[in-house]
């Protein structure tokens, strides 16, 4: 598994680390902060950059910048759309109140328009990944449900993070919201099981009239992709259970 900890060292021996900020403050920083440094992240199939962000108030944060120009063409996703799916994933997670996806915006950067996401520093403690992520607790169930309704084709174990405050995060959501069934995940503990009342109540709100999240998503996804999201949600609410998964199909390419 790659080392997901990122640092920038300056000539004056000053080190840029991610300053803890709340989500609202993070969004403001992501939108307006100056990008002070860039560093190519050596993993992933698309060009991804760690960037230093600085404000006039001397607040420093790290972000993950994924420019549209650095996306590798895929046969099953529209060209130049992965950064929009990163942003759409944040919008959906935030609207549901699950806060699983780090604050994310769309903005111009050194390589053109792309997504810019707050960098989450993984917890220093070594954890048993299989045991930790194999638990049945509400935040992990929320992540499982998020992947089902967002149709996440790339939930590797390396895309699941826990920070120093034991908060659970999911990252790398470029392969989401396809109209065709694409779910690939390492989180199998809910396969075929009943959906909890708490999670059901949350996703039912997507089906009540035309919630504002639908309007927001239609600005970055196609109408067909938004309609498919609502169909998946309705199917899950009506069945009351997570679908059984197929080990020959529903496993991501590369576990990490």
PDB file of N, CA and C in Angstrom, residues 143-144 146-148 150-161 169-176 182-188 249-256:
ATOM      1  N   UNK A 143     -20.433   4.562   4.350  1.00  0.00           N
ATOM      2  CA  UNK A 143     -19.522   4.489   3.206  1.00  0.00           C
ATOM      3  C   UNK A 143     -19.972   3.406   2.230  1.00  0.00           C
ATOM      4  N   UNK A 144     -20.396   2.271   2.759  1.00  0.00           N
ATOM      5  CA  UNK A 144     -20.887   1.190   1.906  1.00  0.00           C
ATOM      6  C   UNK A 144     -22.097   1.658   1.103  1.00  0.00           C
ATOM      7  N   UNK A 146     -22.963   4.760   0.458  1.00  0.00           N
ATOM      8  CA  UNK A 146     -22.521   5.794  -0.483  1.00  0.00           C
ATOM      9  C   UNK A 146     -22.009   5.152  -1.771  1.00  0.00           C
ATOM     10  N   UNK A 147     -21.195   4.109  -1.634  1.00  0.00           N
ATOM     11  CA  UNK A 147     -20.643   3.450  -2.818  1.00  0.00           C
ATOM     12  C   UNK A 147     -21.727   2.804  -3.662  1.00  0.00           C
ATOM     13  N   UNK A 148     -22.767   2.286  -3.013  1.00  0.00           N
ATOM     14  CA  UNK A 148     -23.863   1.677  -3.768  1.00  0.00           C
ATOM     15  C   UNK A 148     -24.644   2.725  -4.559  1.00  0.00           C
ATOM     16  N   UNK A 150     -23.759   5.895  -5.270  1.00  0.00           N
ATOM     17  CA  UNK A 150     -22.890   6.643  -6.185  1.00  0.00           C
ATOM     18  C   UNK A 150     -22.285   5.743  -7.255  1.00  0.00           C
ATOM     19  N   UNK A 151     -22.472   4.427  -7.111  1.00  0.00           N
ATOM     20  CA  UNK A 151     -21.983   3.465  -8.099  1.00  0.00           C
ATOM     21  C   UNK A 151     -20.463   3.558  -8.235  1.00  0.00           C
ATOM     22  N   UNK A 152     -19.796   3.450  -7.100  1.00  0.00           N
ATOM     23  CA  UNK A 152     -18.338   3.607  -7.047  1.00  0.00           C
ATOM     24  C   UNK A 152     -17.646   2.367  -7.612  1.00  0.00           C
ATOM     25  N   UNK A 153     -16.873   2.565  -8.647  1.00  0.00           N
ATOM     26  CA  UNK A 153     -16.177   1.449  -9.294  1.00  0.00           C
ATOM     27  C   UNK A 153     -14.763   1.254  -8.770  1.00  0.00           C
ATOM     28  N   UNK A 154     -14.411   1.937  -7.660  1.00  0.00           N
ATOM     29  CA  UNK A 154     -12.996   1.913  -7.271  1.00  0.00           C
ATOM     30  C   UNK A 154     -12.793   2.077  -5.764  1.00  0.00           C
ATOM     31  N   UNK A 155     -13.550   1.334  -4.949  1.00  0.00           N
ATOM     32  CA  UNK A 155     -13.360   1.416  -3.498  1.00  0.00           C
ATOM     33  C   UNK A 155     -12.288   0.420  -3.065  1.00  0.00           C
ATOM     34  N   UNK A 156     -11.035   0.814  -3.253  1.00  0.00           N
ATOM     35  CA  UNK A 156      -9.915   0.027  -2.756  1.00  0.00           C
ATOM     36  C   UNK A 156      -9.691   0.320  -1.278  1.00  0.00           C
ATOM     37  N   UNK A 157      -8.909  -0.524  -0.601  1.00  0.00           N
ATOM     38  CA  UNK A 157      -8.624  -0.288   0.815  1.00  0.00           C
ATOM     39  C   UNK A 157      -7.806   0.990   0.980  1.00  0.00           C
ATOM     40  N   UNK A 158      -6.977   1.324  -0.007  1.00  0.00           N
ATOM     41  CA  UNK A 158      -6.207   2.555   0.055  1.00  0.00           C
ATOM     42  C   UNK A 158      -7.037   3.804  -0.147  1.00  0.00           C
ATOM     43  N   UNK A 159      -8.291   3.638  -0.511  1.00  0.00           N
ATOM     44  CA  UNK A 159      -9.197   4.777  -0.662  1.00  0.00           C
ATOM     45  C   UNK A 159     -10.070   4.958   0.574  1.00  0.00           C
ATOM     46  N   UNK A 160      -9.739   4.236   1.636  1.00  0.00           N
ATOM     47  CA  UNK A 160     -10.407   4.363   2.936  1.00  0.00           C
ATOM     48  C   UNK A 160      -9.374   4.875   3.935  1.00  0.00           C
ATOM     49  N   UNK A 161      -9.659   5.981   4.582  1.00  0.00           N
ATOM     50  CA  UNK A 161      -8.700   6.585   5.504  1.00  0.00           C
ATOM     51  C   UNK A 161      -9.331   6.818   6.866  1.00  0.00           C
ATOM     52  N   UNK A 169     -12.790   8.583   6.440  1.00  0.00           N
ATOM     53  CA  UNK A 169     -12.894   9.316   5.179  1.00  0.00           C
ATOM     54  C   UNK A 169     -12.806   8.350   3.999  1.00  0.00           C
ATOM     55  N   UNK A 170     -13.413   8.733   2.893  1.00  0.00           N
ATOM     56  CA  UNK A 170     -13.232   8.041   1.625  1.00  0.00           C
ATOM     57  C   UNK A 170     -12.667   9.011   0.602  1.00  0.00           C
ATOM     58  N   UNK A 171     -11.713   8.555  -0.193  1.00  0.00           N
ATOM     59  CA  UNK A 171     -11.086   9.406  -1.209  1.00  0.00           C
ATOM     60  C   UNK A 171     -11.087   8.689  -2.557  1.00  0.00           C
ATOM     61  N   UNK A 172     -10.696   9.430  -3.592  1.00  0.00           N
ATOM     62  CA  UNK A 172     -10.578   8.903  -4.958  1.00  0.00           C
ATOM     63  C   UNK A 172     -11.925   8.437  -5.492  1.00  0.00           C
ATOM     64  N   UNK A 173     -12.752   9.397  -5.864  1.00  0.00           N
ATOM     65  CA  UNK A 173     -14.104   9.092  -6.331  1.00  0.00           C
ATOM     66  C   UNK A 173     -14.316   9.497  -7.787  1.00  0.00           C
ATOM     67  N   UNK A 174     -13.265   9.407  -8.594  1.00  0.00           N
ATOM     68  CA  UNK A 174     -13.415   9.760  -9.997  1.00  0.00           C
ATOM     69  C   UNK A 174     -14.244   8.771 -10.791  1.00  0.00           C
ATOM     70  N   UNK A 175     -14.300   7.515 -10.339  1.00  0.00           N
ATOM     71  CA  UNK A 175     -15.027   6.476 -11.084  1.00  0.00           C
ATOM     72  C   UNK A 175     -16.373   6.216 -10.427  1.00  0.00           C
ATOM     73  N   UNK A 176     -17.210   7.222 -10.447  1.00  0.00           N
ATOM     74  CA  UNK A 176     -18.527   7.150  -9.806  1.00  0.00           C
ATOM     75  C   UNK A 176     -19.602   7.650 -10.765  1.00  0.00           C
ATOM     76  N   UNK A 182     -21.514  -0.480 -11.906  1.00  0.00           N
ATOM     77  CA  UNK A 182     -20.052  -0.557 -11.900  1.00  0.00           C
ATOM     78  C   UNK A 182     -19.468  -0.859 -10.523  1.00  0.00           C
ATOM     79  N   UNK A 183     -20.275  -1.106  -9.518  1.00  0.00           N
ATOM     80  CA  UNK A 183     -19.780  -1.199  -8.145  1.00  0.00           C
ATOM     81  C   UNK A 183     -18.639  -2.207  -8.006  1.00  0.00           C
ATOM     82  N   UNK A 184     -17.511  -1.713  -7.502  1.00  0.00           N
ATOM     83  CA  UNK A 184     -16.366  -2.565  -7.170  1.00  0.00           C
ATOM     84  C   UNK A 184     -15.825  -2.084  -5.833  1.00  0.00           C
ATOM     85  N   UNK A 185     -15.744  -2.988  -4.868  1.00  0.00           N
ATOM     86  CA  UNK A 185     -15.421  -2.572  -3.507  1.00  0.00           C
ATOM     87  C   UNK A 185     -14.747  -3.689  -2.729  1.00  0.00           C
ATOM     88  N   UNK A 186     -13.989  -3.295  -1.709  1.00  0.00           N
ATOM     89  CA  UNK A 186     -13.429  -4.269  -0.772  1.00  0.00           C
ATOM     90  C   UNK A 186     -14.277  -4.360   0.497  1.00  0.00           C
ATOM     91  N   UNK A 187     -15.313  -3.537   0.604  1.00  0.00           N
ATOM     92  CA  UNK A 187     -16.163  -3.531   1.803  1.00  0.00           C
ATOM     93  C   UNK A 187     -17.370  -4.428   1.557  1.00  0.00           C
ATOM     94  N   UNK A 188     -17.244  -5.667   1.972  1.00  0.00           N
ATOM     95  CA  UNK A 188     -18.242  -6.686   1.656  1.00  0.00           C
ATOM     96  C   UNK A 188     -19.095  -7.094   2.849  1.00  0.00           C
ATOM     97  N   UNK A 249     -16.878 -10.063 -10.091  1.00  0.00           N
ATOM     98  CA  UNK A 249     -17.144  -8.775 -10.735  1.00  0.00           C
ATOM     99  C   UNK A 249     -16.977  -7.582  -9.800  1.00  0.00           C
ATOM    100  N   UNK A 250     -17.408  -7.711  -8.558  1.00  0.00           N
ATOM    101  CA  UNK A 250     -17.507  -6.553  -7.664  1.00  0.00           C
ATOM    102  C   UNK A 250     -16.251  -6.280  -6.845  1.00  0.00           C
ATOM    103  N   UNK A 251     -15.109  -6.748  -7.311  1.00  0.00           N
ATOM    104  CA  UNK A 251     -13.834  -6.495  -6.640  1.00  0.00           C
ATOM    105  C   UNK A 251     -13.053  -5.490  -7.474  1.00  0.00           C
ATOM    106  N   UNK A 252     -12.470  -4.446  -6.862  1.00  0.00           N
ATOM    107  CA  UNK A 252     -11.738  -3.436  -7.637  1.00  0.00           C
ATOM    108  C   UNK A 252     -10.462  -3.993  -8.240  1.00  0.00           C
ATOM    109  N   UNK A 253     -10.001  -3.343  -9.291  1.00  0.00           N
ATOM    110  CA  UNK A 253      -8.747  -3.731  -9.938  1.00  0.00           C
ATOM    111  C   UNK A 253      -7.585  -3.251  -9.079  1.00  0.00           C
ATOM    112  N   UNK A 254      -6.954  -4.170  -8.390  1.00  0.00           N
ATOM    113  CA  UNK A 254      -5.891  -3.793  -7.467  1.00  0.00           C
ATOM    114  C   UNK A 254      -6.497  -3.425  -6.122  1.00  0.00           C
ATOM    115  N   UNK A 255      -6.240  -4.237  -5.106  1.00  0.00           N
ATOM    116  CA  UNK A 255      -6.892  -4.047  -3.805  1.00  0.00           C
ATOM    117  C   UNK A 255      -6.491  -2.742  -3.144  1.00  0.00           C
ATOM    118  N   UNK A 256      -5.266  -2.256  -3.419  1.00  0.00           N
ATOM    119  CA  UNK A 256      -4.770  -1.082  -2.718  1.00  0.00           C
ATOM    120  C   UNK A 256      -5.054   0.194  -3.504  1.00  0.00           C
TER     121      UNK A 256
END
